Coordinates of C-alpha atoms in Angstrom, one line a residue:
Chain A
M544 CA -9.6 -24.3 -23.1
A545 CA -11.5 -23.8 -26.3
L546 CA -11.3 -20.1 -25.7
T547 CA -7.5 -20.1 -25.5
E548 CA -7.4 -21.5 -29.0
N549 CA -9.9 -19.1 -30.2
R550 CA -7.8 -16.2 -28.9
K551 CA -4.8 -17.7 -30.6
E552 CA -6.5 -17.7 -33.9
N553 CA -7.7 -14.2 -33.4
G554 CA -4.2 -13.2 -32.7
E555 CA -3.1 -14.5 -36.1
K556 CA -6.0 -12.9 -37.9
N557 CA -5.3 -9.6 -36.2
G558 CA -1.7 -9.8 -37.2
K559 CA -2.6 -10.1 -40.8
K560 CA -4.6 -6.9 -40.5
N561 CA -2.4 -4.8 -38.3
G562 CA 1.0 -6.1 -39.3
A563 CA 2.7 -5.3 -36.0
E564 CA 2.5 -7.1 -32.7
T565 CA 1.4 -10.5 -34.0
A566 CA 3.5 -13.5 -33.4
A567 CA 3.8 -12.1 -29.9
G568 CA 0.7 -14.1 -29.1
P569 CA 0.9 -17.0 -26.6
S570 CA 4.4 -18.0 -27.5
R571 CA 6.2 -15.0 -26.0
G572 CA 6.7 -15.6 -22.4
G573 CA 3.6 -17.7 -22.1
A574 CA 1.1 -15.0 -21.6
V575 CA -1.8 -14.9 -24.0
R576 CA -2.0 -11.2 -24.6
W577 CA -5.1 -9.2 -24.3
R578 CA -6.2 -8.1 -27.6
T579 CA -9.1 -5.7 -28.3
R580 CA -10.5 -6.1 -31.7
P581 CA -12.4 -3.0 -32.8
D582 CA -15.5 -3.4 -34.9
P583 CA -15.5 0.0 -36.7
A584 CA -18.7 -0.5 -38.5
A585 CA -20.6 -0.6 -35.2
R586 CA -20.0 3.1 -34.5
S587 CA -22.7 5.6 -35.0
R588 CA -22.2 8.8 -33.0
G589 CA -25.4 8.7 -31.0
G590 CA -24.9 5.1 -30.2
Q591 CA -21.4 5.7 -29.0
R592 CA -22.6 8.5 -26.7
F593 CA -25.2 6.2 -25.2
L594 CA -22.5 3.5 -24.6
L595 CA -20.2 6.0 -23.1
L596 CA -22.8 7.3 -20.7
G597 CA -23.6 3.8 -19.5
L598 CA -19.9 3.1 -19.0
V599 CA -19.3 6.4 -17.1
L600 CA -22.2 5.6 -14.8
A601 CA -20.8 2.1 -14.1
G602 CA -17.3 3.5 -13.6
A603 CA -18.7 6.0 -11.1
Y604 CA -20.5 3.2 -9.2
S605 CA -17.2 1.2 -9.1
L606 CA -15.0 4.1 -8.0
F607 CA -17.3 6.0 -5.6
P608 CA -16.7 3.8 -2.5
V609 CA -12.9 4.1 -3.0
Y610 CA -13.2 7.8 -3.5
W611 CA -15.2 8.0 -0.3
L612 CA -12.8 5.9 1.6
I613 CA -9.9 8.1 0.6
I614 CA -11.7 11.2 1.8
A615 CA -12.9 9.5 5.0
A616 CA -9.3 8.5 5.8
T617 CA -8.3 12.2 6.0
K618 CA -10.9 13.2 8.6
D619 CA -10.9 13.1 12.3
R620 CA -13.9 12.0 14.3
V621 CA -15.6 15.3 14.2
G622 CA -15.2 15.6 10.5
L623 CA -16.3 12.0 9.9
Y624 CA -19.6 12.5 11.7
Q625 CA -20.4 16.1 10.9
S626 CA -18.9 17.2 7.6
N627 CA -20.2 16.5 4.1
G628 CA -19.3 12.9 3.4
L629 CA -18.5 13.7 -0.3
W630 CA -15.8 16.2 0.2
F631 CA -12.7 16.9 2.3
S632 CA -12.9 18.9 5.6
D633 CA -9.9 19.5 7.9
F634 CA -7.0 17.4 6.8
H635 CA -6.1 14.8 9.5
L636 CA -4.6 12.0 7.5
W637 CA -1.2 12.1 9.3
E638 CA -2.9 12.0 12.7
N639 CA -5.0 9.0 11.6
L640 CA -2.0 7.2 10.3
Q641 CA -0.1 7.8 13.5
Q642 CA -3.1 6.5 15.5
V643 CA -3.4 3.4 13.3
F644 CA 0.3 2.6 13.7
T645 CA 0.5 3.3 17.5
Y646 CA -2.8 1.9 18.7
E647 CA -2.2 -1.1 21.0
D648 CA 1.6 -0.8 20.7
G649 CA 1.5 -0.8 16.9
I650 CA -0.3 -4.1 16.5
F651 CA -1.4 -2.9 13.0
L652 CA 2.2 -3.1 11.8
R653 CA 2.5 -6.6 13.1
W654 CA -0.7 -7.6 11.2
T655 CA 0.7 -6.0 8.0
A656 CA 4.0 -8.0 8.4
N657 CA 2.0 -11.2 9.0
S658 CA -0.1 -10.6 5.9
F659 CA 3.0 -10.1 3.8
L660 CA 4.6 -13.2 5.3
Y661 CA 1.7 -15.5 4.7
A662 CA 0.9 -14.1 1.2
G663 CA 4.6 -13.7 0.2
V664 CA 6.2 -16.9 1.4
G665 CA 3.1 -19.0 1.1
S666 CA 2.5 -18.0 -2.5
L667 CA 6.1 -18.4 -3.4
G668 CA 6.2 -21.9 -2.2
G669 CA 2.8 -22.6 -3.6
T670 CA 3.8 -21.3 -7.0
L671 CA 6.9 -23.4 -7.2
I672 CA 4.9 -26.6 -6.3
A673 CA 2.2 -25.6 -8.7
L674 CA 4.7 -25.0 -11.6
A675 CA 6.4 -28.4 -11.0
T676 CA 3.0 -30.1 -10.9
G677 CA 1.6 -28.3 -13.9
Y678 CA 4.8 -29.1 -15.9
G679 CA 4.6 -32.8 -14.8
L680 CA 0.9 -33.0 -15.8
A681 CA 1.3 -31.2 -19.1
R682 CA 4.5 -32.7 -20.4
F683 CA 4.7 -36.3 -19.1
D684 CA 2.4 -39.2 -19.6
F685 CA 2.5 -41.2 -16.4
P686 CA -0.1 -43.6 -15.0
G687 CA -2.5 -41.8 -12.7
R688 CA -2.1 -38.5 -14.5
G689 CA -5.8 -38.3 -15.2
V690 CA -6.6 -39.0 -11.5
V691 CA -4.4 -36.1 -10.4
F692 CA -5.9 -33.7 -12.8
A693 CA -9.4 -34.8 -11.9
A694 CA -8.6 -34.2 -8.3
V695 CA -7.3 -30.7 -9.1
V696 CA -10.5 -29.7 -11.0
G697 CA -12.8 -31.5 -8.6
S698 CA -11.4 -29.7 -5.6
F699 CA -12.7 -26.4 -7.0
L700 CA -16.1 -27.5 -5.8
I701 CA -15.2 -28.3 -2.2
P702 CA -16.6 -25.8 0.2
I703 CA -14.1 -24.1 2.5
A704 CA -16.0 -25.1 5.7
L705 CA -15.6 -28.7 4.8
L706 CA -11.8 -28.3 4.6
T707 CA -11.2 -25.7 7.2
L708 CA -12.9 -27.2 10.3
P709 CA -11.2 -30.7 10.1
L710 CA -8.0 -28.9 9.2
Y711 CA -8.3 -26.9 12.4
L712 CA -8.8 -30.1 14.4
M713 CA -5.9 -31.8 12.8
F714 CA -3.6 -28.8 13.2
S715 CA -4.6 -28.5 16.9
K716 CA -3.7 -32.1 17.5
I717 CA -0.2 -31.6 16.1
G718 CA 0.1 -28.2 17.8
L719 CA 0.1 -26.0 14.7
V720 CA -3.0 -23.9 15.6
D721 CA -2.1 -20.3 16.3
T722 CA 1.3 -20.5 14.7
P723 CA 2.2 -19.0 11.3
W724 CA 2.4 -22.6 9.9
A725 CA -1.3 -22.9 10.2
M726 CA -1.6 -20.3 7.5
L727 CA 1.5 -21.1 5.5
I728 CA 1.0 -24.8 5.0
P729 CA -2.4 -24.6 3.4
C730 CA -1.1 -21.9 1.0
L731 CA 1.4 -24.4 -0.4
I732 CA -1.2 -26.5 -2.0
N733 CA -3.4 -24.6 -4.4
P734 CA -5.2 -26.6 -7.0
F735 CA -6.2 -23.5 -9.0
S736 CA -2.5 -22.5 -9.3
V737 CA -1.8 -26.1 -10.6
Y738 CA -4.5 -25.7 -13.1
L739 CA -3.1 -22.4 -14.3
A740 CA 0.4 -23.7 -14.4
K741 CA -0.7 -26.7 -16.6
V742 CA -2.4 -24.3 -19.0
Y743 CA 0.7 -22.1 -19.2
T744 CA 3.1 -25.0 -19.7
E745 CA 1.0 -26.2 -22.6
A746 CA 1.2 -22.8 -24.2
T747 CA 4.9 -22.2 -23.4
I748 CA 7.0 -25.3 -23.3
P749 CA 7.3 -27.2 -26.6
F750 CA 8.0 -30.9 -26.5
E751 CA 10.9 -30.5 -29.1
L752 CA 12.8 -28.3 -26.7
L753 CA 12.7 -30.9 -24.0
E754 CA 13.7 -33.6 -26.4
A755 CA 16.7 -31.5 -27.5
A756 CA 17.8 -30.8 -24.0
R757 CA 17.6 -34.5 -23.2
I758 CA 19.7 -35.4 -26.2
D759 CA 22.2 -32.9 -25.0
G760 CA 22.3 -35.0 -21.8
A761 CA 20.6 -32.6 -19.4
G762 CA 18.9 -34.3 -16.4
E763 CA 15.2 -33.8 -15.8
L764 CA 15.7 -31.7 -12.7
R765 CA 18.2 -29.5 -14.5
I766 CA 15.8 -29.1 -17.4
F767 CA 13.1 -28.0 -15.0
F768 CA 15.1 -25.5 -13.0
S769 CA 17.2 -24.0 -15.8
I770 CA 15.0 -24.2 -18.8
V771 CA 11.3 -24.6 -17.9
L772 CA 11.2 -22.3 -14.9
R773 CA 13.0 -19.6 -16.8
M774 CA 10.6 -19.8 -19.8
M775 CA 7.7 -19.8 -17.4
T776 CA 8.6 -16.5 -15.7
T777 CA 5.5 -14.8 -17.0
G778 CA 3.1 -17.6 -16.2
G779 CA 4.7 -18.1 -12.9
A780 CA 4.3 -14.4 -12.1
T781 CA 0.6 -14.6 -12.8
V782 CA 0.2 -17.7 -10.7
F783 CA 2.1 -16.0 -7.9
L784 CA 0.1 -12.8 -8.1
L785 CA -3.2 -14.5 -8.0
A786 CA -2.1 -16.7 -5.1
F787 CA -0.8 -13.6 -3.3
V788 CA -4.1 -11.8 -3.7
N789 CA -6.1 -14.8 -2.6
T790 CA -4.0 -15.2 0.6
W791 CA -4.1 -11.5 1.3
N792 CA -7.8 -11.5 1.0
A793 CA -8.4 -14.8 2.9
F794 CA -10.7 -14.5 5.9
F795 CA -12.3 -17.8 6.9
L796 CA -9.1 -19.8 7.2
P797 CA -7.2 -17.2 9.4
L798 CA -10.3 -16.7 11.4
T799 CA -10.4 -20.4 12.2
V800 CA -6.8 -21.3 12.7
L801 CA -5.4 -18.1 14.3
R802 CA -6.4 -17.3 17.8
G803 CA -4.0 -14.9 19.4
Q804 CA -3.9 -11.5 17.8
E805 CA -0.1 -11.4 17.3
N806 CA -0.5 -13.9 14.5
W807 CA -3.5 -12.3 12.8
T808 CA -3.7 -11.0 9.3
L809 CA -4.8 -7.4 8.4
N810 CA -8.2 -8.7 7.5
L811 CA -8.7 -10.3 10.8
G812 CA -7.5 -7.3 12.7
L813 CA -9.8 -4.9 10.8
Y814 CA -12.7 -7.3 11.4
N815 CA -11.9 -7.3 15.1
W816 CA -11.8 -3.5 15.1
T817 CA -15.2 -3.2 13.5
G818 CA -16.6 -5.3 16.3
K819 CA -14.9 -3.3 19.0
R820 CA -16.4 0.0 18.0
S821 CA -19.9 -1.0 18.8
E822 CA -19.0 -2.7 22.1
S823 CA -16.7 -0.5 24.2
G824 CA -16.5 3.2 24.7
I825 CA -13.8 3.9 22.1
D826 CA -14.7 4.9 18.6
L827 CA -12.5 3.0 16.2
T828 CA -14.3 4.1 13.0
S829 CA -11.6 6.4 11.7
L830 CA -9.0 3.8 12.6
V831 CA -10.8 1.1 10.7
L832 CA -11.2 3.3 7.7
T833 CA -7.6 4.4 7.6
G834 CA -6.5 0.9 8.1
A835 CA -8.8 -0.4 5.4
L836 CA -7.3 2.2 3.0
L837 CA -3.8 1.1 3.9
S838 CA -4.6 -2.6 3.4
I839 CA -5.6 -1.9 -0.2
I840 CA -2.4 -0.2 -1.2
P841 CA -0.2 -3.3 -1.7
M842 CA -3.0 -4.8 -3.8
A843 CA -3.2 -1.6 -5.9
I844 CA 0.6 -1.5 -6.4
M845 CA 0.7 -5.2 -7.5
M846 CA -2.2 -4.9 -9.7
V847 CA -0.8 -1.8 -11.5
A848 CA 2.7 -3.2 -11.8
M849 CA 1.5 -6.5 -13.2
R850 CA -1.6 -5.3 -15.0
R851 CA -0.8 -7.1 -18.2
Y852 CA -0.2 -10.5 -16.6
W853 CA -3.0 -10.7 -14.0
R854 CA -5.6 -9.8 -16.5
T855 CA -4.5 -12.8 -18.5
G856 CA -4.6 -14.9 -15.3
V857 CA -8.1 -13.9 -14.5
T858 CA -9.4 -14.7 -18.0
M859 CA -7.3 -17.9 -18.2
G860 CA -8.8 -18.9 -14.9
A861 CA -12.2 -18.6 -16.5
L862 CA -11.5 -21.2 -19.1
K863 CA -11.8 -24.3 -17.0
Chain B
M210 CA 7.3 -42.4 -23.6
I211 CA 10.3 -44.2 -22.0
R212 CA 9.4 -45.9 -18.8
S213 CA 11.9 -44.2 -16.6
L214 CA 11.0 -40.8 -18.0
R215 CA 7.4 -41.4 -17.1
W216 CA 8.3 -41.8 -13.5
K217 CA 10.5 -38.8 -13.5
G218 CA 7.6 -36.8 -14.8
A219 CA 5.4 -38.2 -12.1
A220 CA 8.0 -37.2 -9.5
F221 CA 7.4 -33.5 -10.4
T222 CA 3.8 -33.9 -9.1
V223 CA 4.7 -35.7 -5.9
P224 CA 4.9 -32.7 -3.6
F225 CA 1.5 -31.6 -4.7
Q226 CA 0.1 -35.1 -4.3
L227 CA 1.4 -35.4 -0.8
G228 CA 0.1 -32.0 0.1
F229 CA -3.3 -32.7 -1.5
V230 CA -3.6 -35.9 0.5
F231 CA -2.7 -34.1 3.7
L232 CA -4.7 -30.9 3.2
Y233 CA -7.7 -32.1 1.1
L234 CA -8.3 -35.8 1.3
L235 CA -7.4 -36.3 4.9
P236 CA -9.6 -33.4 6.2
I237 CA -12.5 -34.6 4.2
G238 CA -12.2 -38.1 5.5
Y239 CA -11.7 -36.8 9.0
A240 CA -14.8 -34.6 8.7
I241 CA -16.9 -37.6 7.5
H242 CA -15.5 -39.7 10.3
Q243 CA -16.2 -37.0 12.9
S244 CA -19.7 -36.6 11.6
L245 CA -20.6 -40.1 12.6
F246 CA -19.9 -39.5 16.3
L247 CA -21.5 -37.4 19.1
Q248 CA -20.3 -36.2 22.4
K249 CA -22.6 -37.3 25.1
Q250 CA -22.7 -36.3 28.7
S251 CA -22.7 -39.4 30.9
G252 CA -24.8 -39.5 34.0
L253 CA -26.0 -36.1 35.0
G254 CA -23.2 -34.4 33.2
L255 CA -20.9 -34.9 36.1
G256 CA -19.1 -38.0 34.7
G257 CA -17.5 -36.1 31.9
A258 CA -18.3 -36.4 28.2
T259 CA -17.9 -39.5 26.1
T260 CA -17.8 -39.8 22.4
E261 CA -20.2 -42.3 21.0
F262 CA -20.8 -43.6 17.5
V263 CA -24.2 -42.5 16.4
G264 CA -24.2 -43.3 12.7
L265 CA -26.2 -40.9 10.6
E266 CA -27.9 -39.3 13.5
N267 CA -26.1 -36.0 13.0
Y268 CA -27.2 -35.9 9.4
Q269 CA -30.8 -36.7 10.4
Q270 CA -30.7 -33.8 12.8
G271 CA -29.1 -31.5 10.2
L272 CA -31.8 -32.3 7.6
T273 CA -34.5 -31.5 10.1
D274 CA -32.7 -28.5 11.7
S275 CA -35.0 -25.7 10.8
A276 CA -32.3 -23.0 11.4
F277 CA -29.9 -24.8 9.0
M278 CA -32.6 -25.3 6.4
T279 CA -33.9 -21.8 6.7
S280 CA -30.4 -20.4 6.2
I281 CA -30.0 -22.5 3.1
L282 CA -33.3 -21.4 1.7
R283 CA -32.4 -17.8 2.6
V284 CA -29.2 -18.0 0.7
V285 CA -30.7 -19.8 -2.3
L286 CA -33.6 -17.3 -2.6
F287 CA -31.1 -14.4 -2.4
A288 CA -28.9 -16.1 -5.1
C289 CA -31.9 -16.3 -7.4
V290 CA -32.2 -12.5 -7.3
Q291 CA -28.6 -11.3 -7.0
I292 CA -26.8 -13.5 -9.4
P293 CA -29.0 -13.0 -12.5
F294 CA -29.0 -9.2 -11.8
M295 CA -25.2 -9.1 -11.4
L296 CA -24.6 -11.2 -14.5
L297 CA -27.1 -9.1 -16.5
V298 CA -25.2 -5.9 -15.6
S299 CA -21.8 -7.6 -16.3
L300 CA -23.1 -8.8 -19.7
V301 CA -24.5 -5.4 -20.7
L302 CA -21.2 -3.7 -19.7
A303 CA -19.2 -6.3 -21.6
L304 CA -21.3 -5.7 -24.7
F305 CA -20.8 -1.9 -24.2
L306 CA -17.0 -2.4 -23.9
D307 CA -17.1 -4.6 -27.0
A308 CA -18.7 -1.8 -29.0
V309 CA -16.5 1.2 -28.1
T310 CA -13.0 2.0 -29.3
S311 CA -10.2 -0.1 -27.8
K312 CA -8.7 2.9 -26.1
V313 CA -12.0 3.7 -24.3
A314 CA -12.6 0.1 -23.5
G315 CA -9.1 -0.3 -22.0
R316 CA -9.7 2.6 -19.6
F317 CA -13.2 1.5 -18.5
R318 CA -12.1 -2.1 -18.1
I319 CA -9.6 -1.0 -15.5
M320 CA -12.0 1.2 -13.7
L321 CA -14.6 -1.5 -13.5
L322 CA -12.0 -3.9 -12.1
V323 CA -11.1 -1.7 -9.2
P324 CA -13.7 -3.2 -6.8
Y325 CA -12.5 -6.7 -7.6
M326 CA -9.0 -6.0 -6.4
I327 CA -10.3 -4.8 -3.0
P328 CA -10.3 -7.5 -0.3
G329 CA -13.7 -8.7 0.5
V330 CA -13.4 -7.7 4.2
V331 CA -12.3 -4.2 3.2
A332 CA -15.1 -3.9 0.7
A333 CA -17.6 -4.9 3.3
I334 CA -16.1 -2.4 5.8
V335 CA -16.4 0.4 3.2
W336 CA -20.0 -0.3 2.3
I337 CA -21.1 -0.8 5.9
N338 CA -19.7 2.7 6.6
L339 CA -21.4 4.1 3.5
Y340 CA -24.7 2.6 4.7
S341 CA -24.1 3.8 8.3
P342 CA -26.7 6.5 9.2
E343 CA -24.0 8.3 11.3
V344 CA -21.0 8.3 9.0
G345 CA -22.1 7.4 5.5
P346 CA -23.2 9.8 2.8
L347 CA -26.0 7.5 1.6
T348 CA -28.5 8.4 4.3
P349 CA -28.4 12.2 3.8
L350 CA -28.3 11.6 0.0
G351 CA -31.5 9.5 0.4
E352 CA -33.1 12.3 2.4
L353 CA -32.3 14.7 -0.4
F354 CA -34.4 12.7 -2.8
G355 CA -37.1 12.0 -0.3
F356 CA -36.1 8.4 0.7
D357 CA -36.1 7.6 4.3
W358 CA -34.0 4.5 4.1
N359 CA -32.2 2.6 6.9
F360 CA -29.8 0.0 5.4
F361 CA -29.5 -1.8 8.7
D362 CA -33.2 -2.4 8.9
P363 CA -34.1 -6.2 8.6
S364 CA -35.9 -5.6 5.3
M365 CA -32.9 -3.7 3.8
V366 CA -30.2 -6.1 4.8
W367 CA -30.4 -8.3 1.7
P368 CA -30.5 -5.4 -0.7
A369 CA -27.6 -3.9 1.2
I370 CA -25.5 -7.1 1.0
G371 CA -26.7 -7.7 -2.6
N372 CA -25.4 -4.3 -3.7
L373 CA -22.1 -5.0 -2.0
L374 CA -21.7 -8.3 -3.8
T375 CA -22.8 -6.9 -7.1
W376 CA -20.4 -4.0 -6.8
H377 CA -17.6 -6.4 -5.9
G378 CA -18.4 -9.0 -8.6
I379 CA -19.3 -7.0 -11.7
G380 CA -15.7 -6.4 -12.8
Y381 CA -14.6 -10.0 -12.7
N382 CA -17.6 -11.4 -14.4
M383 CA -17.5 -8.7 -17.0
V384 CA -13.9 -9.5 -17.8
I385 CA -14.7 -13.2 -18.4
I386 CA -17.7 -12.4 -20.6
Y387 CA -15.8 -9.7 -22.4
S388 CA -12.9 -12.1 -23.2
A389 CA -15.4 -14.6 -24.6
L390 CA -17.0 -11.8 -26.7
Q391 CA -13.6 -11.0 -28.2
G392 CA -13.6 -14.5 -29.6
V393 CA -16.7 -14.0 -31.8
P394 CA -15.6 -13.9 -35.4
R395 CA -16.1 -10.3 -36.6
E396 CA -17.1 -11.5 -40.0
L397 CA -20.4 -12.6 -38.5
F398 CA -21.3 -9.0 -37.7
E399 CA -20.4 -7.9 -41.2
A400 CA -22.7 -10.5 -42.7
A401 CA -25.5 -9.6 -40.3
R402 CA -25.1 -5.9 -41.1
L403 CA -25.3 -6.6 -44.8
D404 CA -28.6 -8.4 -44.2
G405 CA -29.8 -5.3 -42.5
A406 CA -29.6 -6.3 -38.8
S407 CA -29.5 -3.5 -36.2
E408 CA -26.6 -3.3 -33.7
L409 CA -29.1 -4.3 -30.9
R410 CA -30.2 -7.3 -32.9
I411 CA -26.6 -8.4 -33.5
A412 CA -25.9 -8.1 -29.8
L413 CA -28.9 -10.2 -28.9
S414 CA -28.8 -12.8 -31.6
I415 CA -25.1 -13.3 -32.2
K416 CA -23.1 -12.0 -29.3
V417 CA -25.2 -13.2 -26.4
P418 CA -25.6 -16.8 -27.6
F419 CA -21.9 -16.8 -28.3
V420 CA -21.0 -16.1 -24.7
R421 CA -23.4 -18.5 -23.2
G422 CA -20.5 -20.7 -22.1
A423 CA -19.0 -17.8 -20.2
L424 CA -22.3 -16.9 -18.6
V425 CA -22.8 -20.5 -17.4
L426 CA -19.3 -20.5 -15.9
T427 CA -19.7 -17.2 -14.1
A428 CA -23.2 -18.3 -12.8
L429 CA -21.7 -21.6 -11.6
L430 CA -18.9 -19.8 -9.8
S431 CA -21.3 -17.3 -8.3
I432 CA -23.6 -20.1 -7.0
I433 CA -20.7 -21.9 -5.4
Q434 CA -19.6 -18.7 -3.7
M435 CA -23.1 -17.7 -2.6
L436 CA -23.9 -21.0 -0.8
Q437 CA -20.7 -20.4 1.2
I438 CA -21.2 -16.7 1.9
F439 CA -19.7 -15.8 5.2
N440 CA -17.5 -12.6 5.3
E441 CA -20.2 -10.1 4.4
P442 CA -22.8 -11.2 6.9
A443 CA -20.2 -11.7 9.5
L444 CA -19.1 -8.1 9.2
F445 CA -22.6 -6.8 9.1
R446 CA -23.3 -8.8 12.2
N447 CA -20.4 -7.0 13.9
V448 CA -22.2 -3.7 13.4
T449 CA -25.9 -4.7 13.6
P450 CA -26.1 -7.9 15.6
E451 CA -29.8 -7.3 16.1
T452 CA -30.5 -7.6 12.3
I453 CA -28.2 -10.4 11.4
S454 CA -28.5 -13.5 13.6
D455 CA -25.7 -15.9 14.1
S456 CA -27.5 -18.4 12.0
F457 CA -28.0 -16.2 9.0
T458 CA -26.1 -18.3 6.5
P459 CA -25.1 -22.0 6.4
I460 CA -21.4 -21.4 7.0
M461 CA -22.2 -19.1 10.0
I462 CA -24.2 -21.9 11.6
I463 CA -21.3 -24.3 11.0
Y464 CA -18.8 -21.9 12.4
N465 CA -20.9 -21.3 15.5
Q466 CA -21.6 -25.0 16.0
A467 CA -17.9 -25.7 15.9
F468 CA -16.5 -22.8 17.9
N469 CA -19.2 -21.4 20.1
A470 CA -21.1 -24.6 20.8
A471 CA -18.0 -26.8 20.6
N472 CA -20.0 -29.3 18.7
Y473 CA -17.5 -30.4 16.1
H474 CA -19.4 -33.6 15.2
Y475 CA -22.5 -31.8 14.3
A476 CA -20.6 -29.0 12.5
A477 CA -18.8 -31.7 10.5
A478 CA -22.1 -33.3 9.5
L479 CA -23.5 -29.9 8.4
S480 CA -20.4 -29.1 6.3
V481 CA -20.6 -32.5 4.6
L482 CA -24.3 -31.8 3.9
L483 CA -23.5 -28.4 2.5
A484 CA -20.8 -29.9 0.3
L485 CA -23.3 -32.5 -1.1
M486 CA -25.9 -29.8 -1.7
L487 CA -23.3 -27.7 -3.5
G488 CA -22.3 -30.6 -5.7
V489 CA -25.9 -31.4 -6.5
A490 CA -26.7 -27.7 -7.2
S491 CA -23.7 -27.3 -9.5
F492 CA -24.5 -30.5 -11.3
L493 CA -28.2 -29.6 -11.8
F494 CA -27.4 -26.1 -13.0
Y495 CA -24.8 -27.4 -15.4
R496 CA -27.2 -30.1 -16.8
L497 CA -30.0 -27.6 -17.1
T498 CA -28.0 -25.0 -18.9
S499 CA -26.2 -27.3 -21.2
R500 CA -29.4 -29.1 -22.3
E501 CA -30.8 -25.7 -23.2
A502 CA -27.9 -25.1 -25.4
D503 CA -28.7 -28.0 -27.7

């Protein structure tokens, strides 16, 4: 929390120096903007070259596996095993894609749709619940507020196995195992989203505004839906995005609560394919690799589209 | 605050509270309850199974289960190597980014964050294939430089997983440390420079102490994740079952006890034990590092 304040101050200082984009800070749309503060005196030419070299090496390390994956997805089996791994050989991307989408009656498409369903609907519901809770915690003083907040923060420490196994047993008793609900329901309650929503509310929604709305006779629900939610668009988008990524990447929960492959997520399907290739006669390597590349694409699109917001989310998340 | 208003505010948190009870408190209570029982075969196993209350017997068994304890030790030892290494690299990169022009920093920040946005399962799939002697480019590359390495060899499995985790985690940790660095008042550097301090000295004596909080936080998060590591070894096991046993990490044991051995009671006891250890580890780490700061 201290960091947010720090950053706020920096924003103001920066503004005095650079004039322009100042007051933007945390007040506009709720996002604490990323601000790079150059330190010009630190720059000697030799030193800069050394820093650049280090960064280029780290960048190459980060990007190399993705580069290789893109190349590998364009190769057929022969090319994958025999050609130079670092460069293209015959271009077979379209055949690979066709194979991925037709293998076992197009089960891959089903998994993609499932992943979108769980991540999309689950995160949307989860975000709405989190925004309401964050708003309640940040702007009302009710008995038990401290307990709720303590539960939110404390739950960050609970290991997934401790929750997932009993959840599986409970879900199997009420017949939810192996249905989409087994994935969707746990997504609705996300303490980390609540934490973020509380932080965003504190930065975005002034008490005075609520007072004014109340004096004008607006009901609490109306205030929440037509004022608070609208002002929290940016914060809400970040919460949604992070929840979406989390659900899209989830593995242990779907592995535990989803049995039949028609309800699986992309991750679960790909995991299953990696197991198959060493068991039976079929070689699924190029299928797995092309599928892996495909499953990154939605993440890449979301990350690029919402670059500004999610970066904020990641760093805000670090402030607990 | 007006009384009725208080309750209206509390009402906003009701859906979450209900869900929290159902999805967090109830399962934990259920796990603890389950951990106190054991399925026992009556007679010669012909009379069917009965569930008996056994008290803390499951816990006793867990604490003396050499496979479980070995898996915890394995993960802890690994954490002691991988986490400091990953955080050191993240810290150095954050310091580098802090010292270059903002345009350059922006570009590299995105590049270094690319691995973070890749799902863990996909990241593991990609690296497993990079390591693979048949498909991956790393084996021929090693031969070129005279290394005869096999990443699926038992001695190489931890370095292989360590590299995967490091690759995946650097960006996220770097961003957190970097954002803390951005909060250091620039005036401090000016003052230090006037006193004749070198850039390296400034980095070590001003910047690093200033981001201690961020380092503690990233370390704590990494420890929590490491004790629960499951995805990466599970995927490695898919490809090299002879190298990675099904009791390689604590969560793998718990999963196997629950779903392959159908021994939920024991699995529940083990997950409660793991949660307790996680709590103790986080607490100790936090105490140790915050005492140092004084």
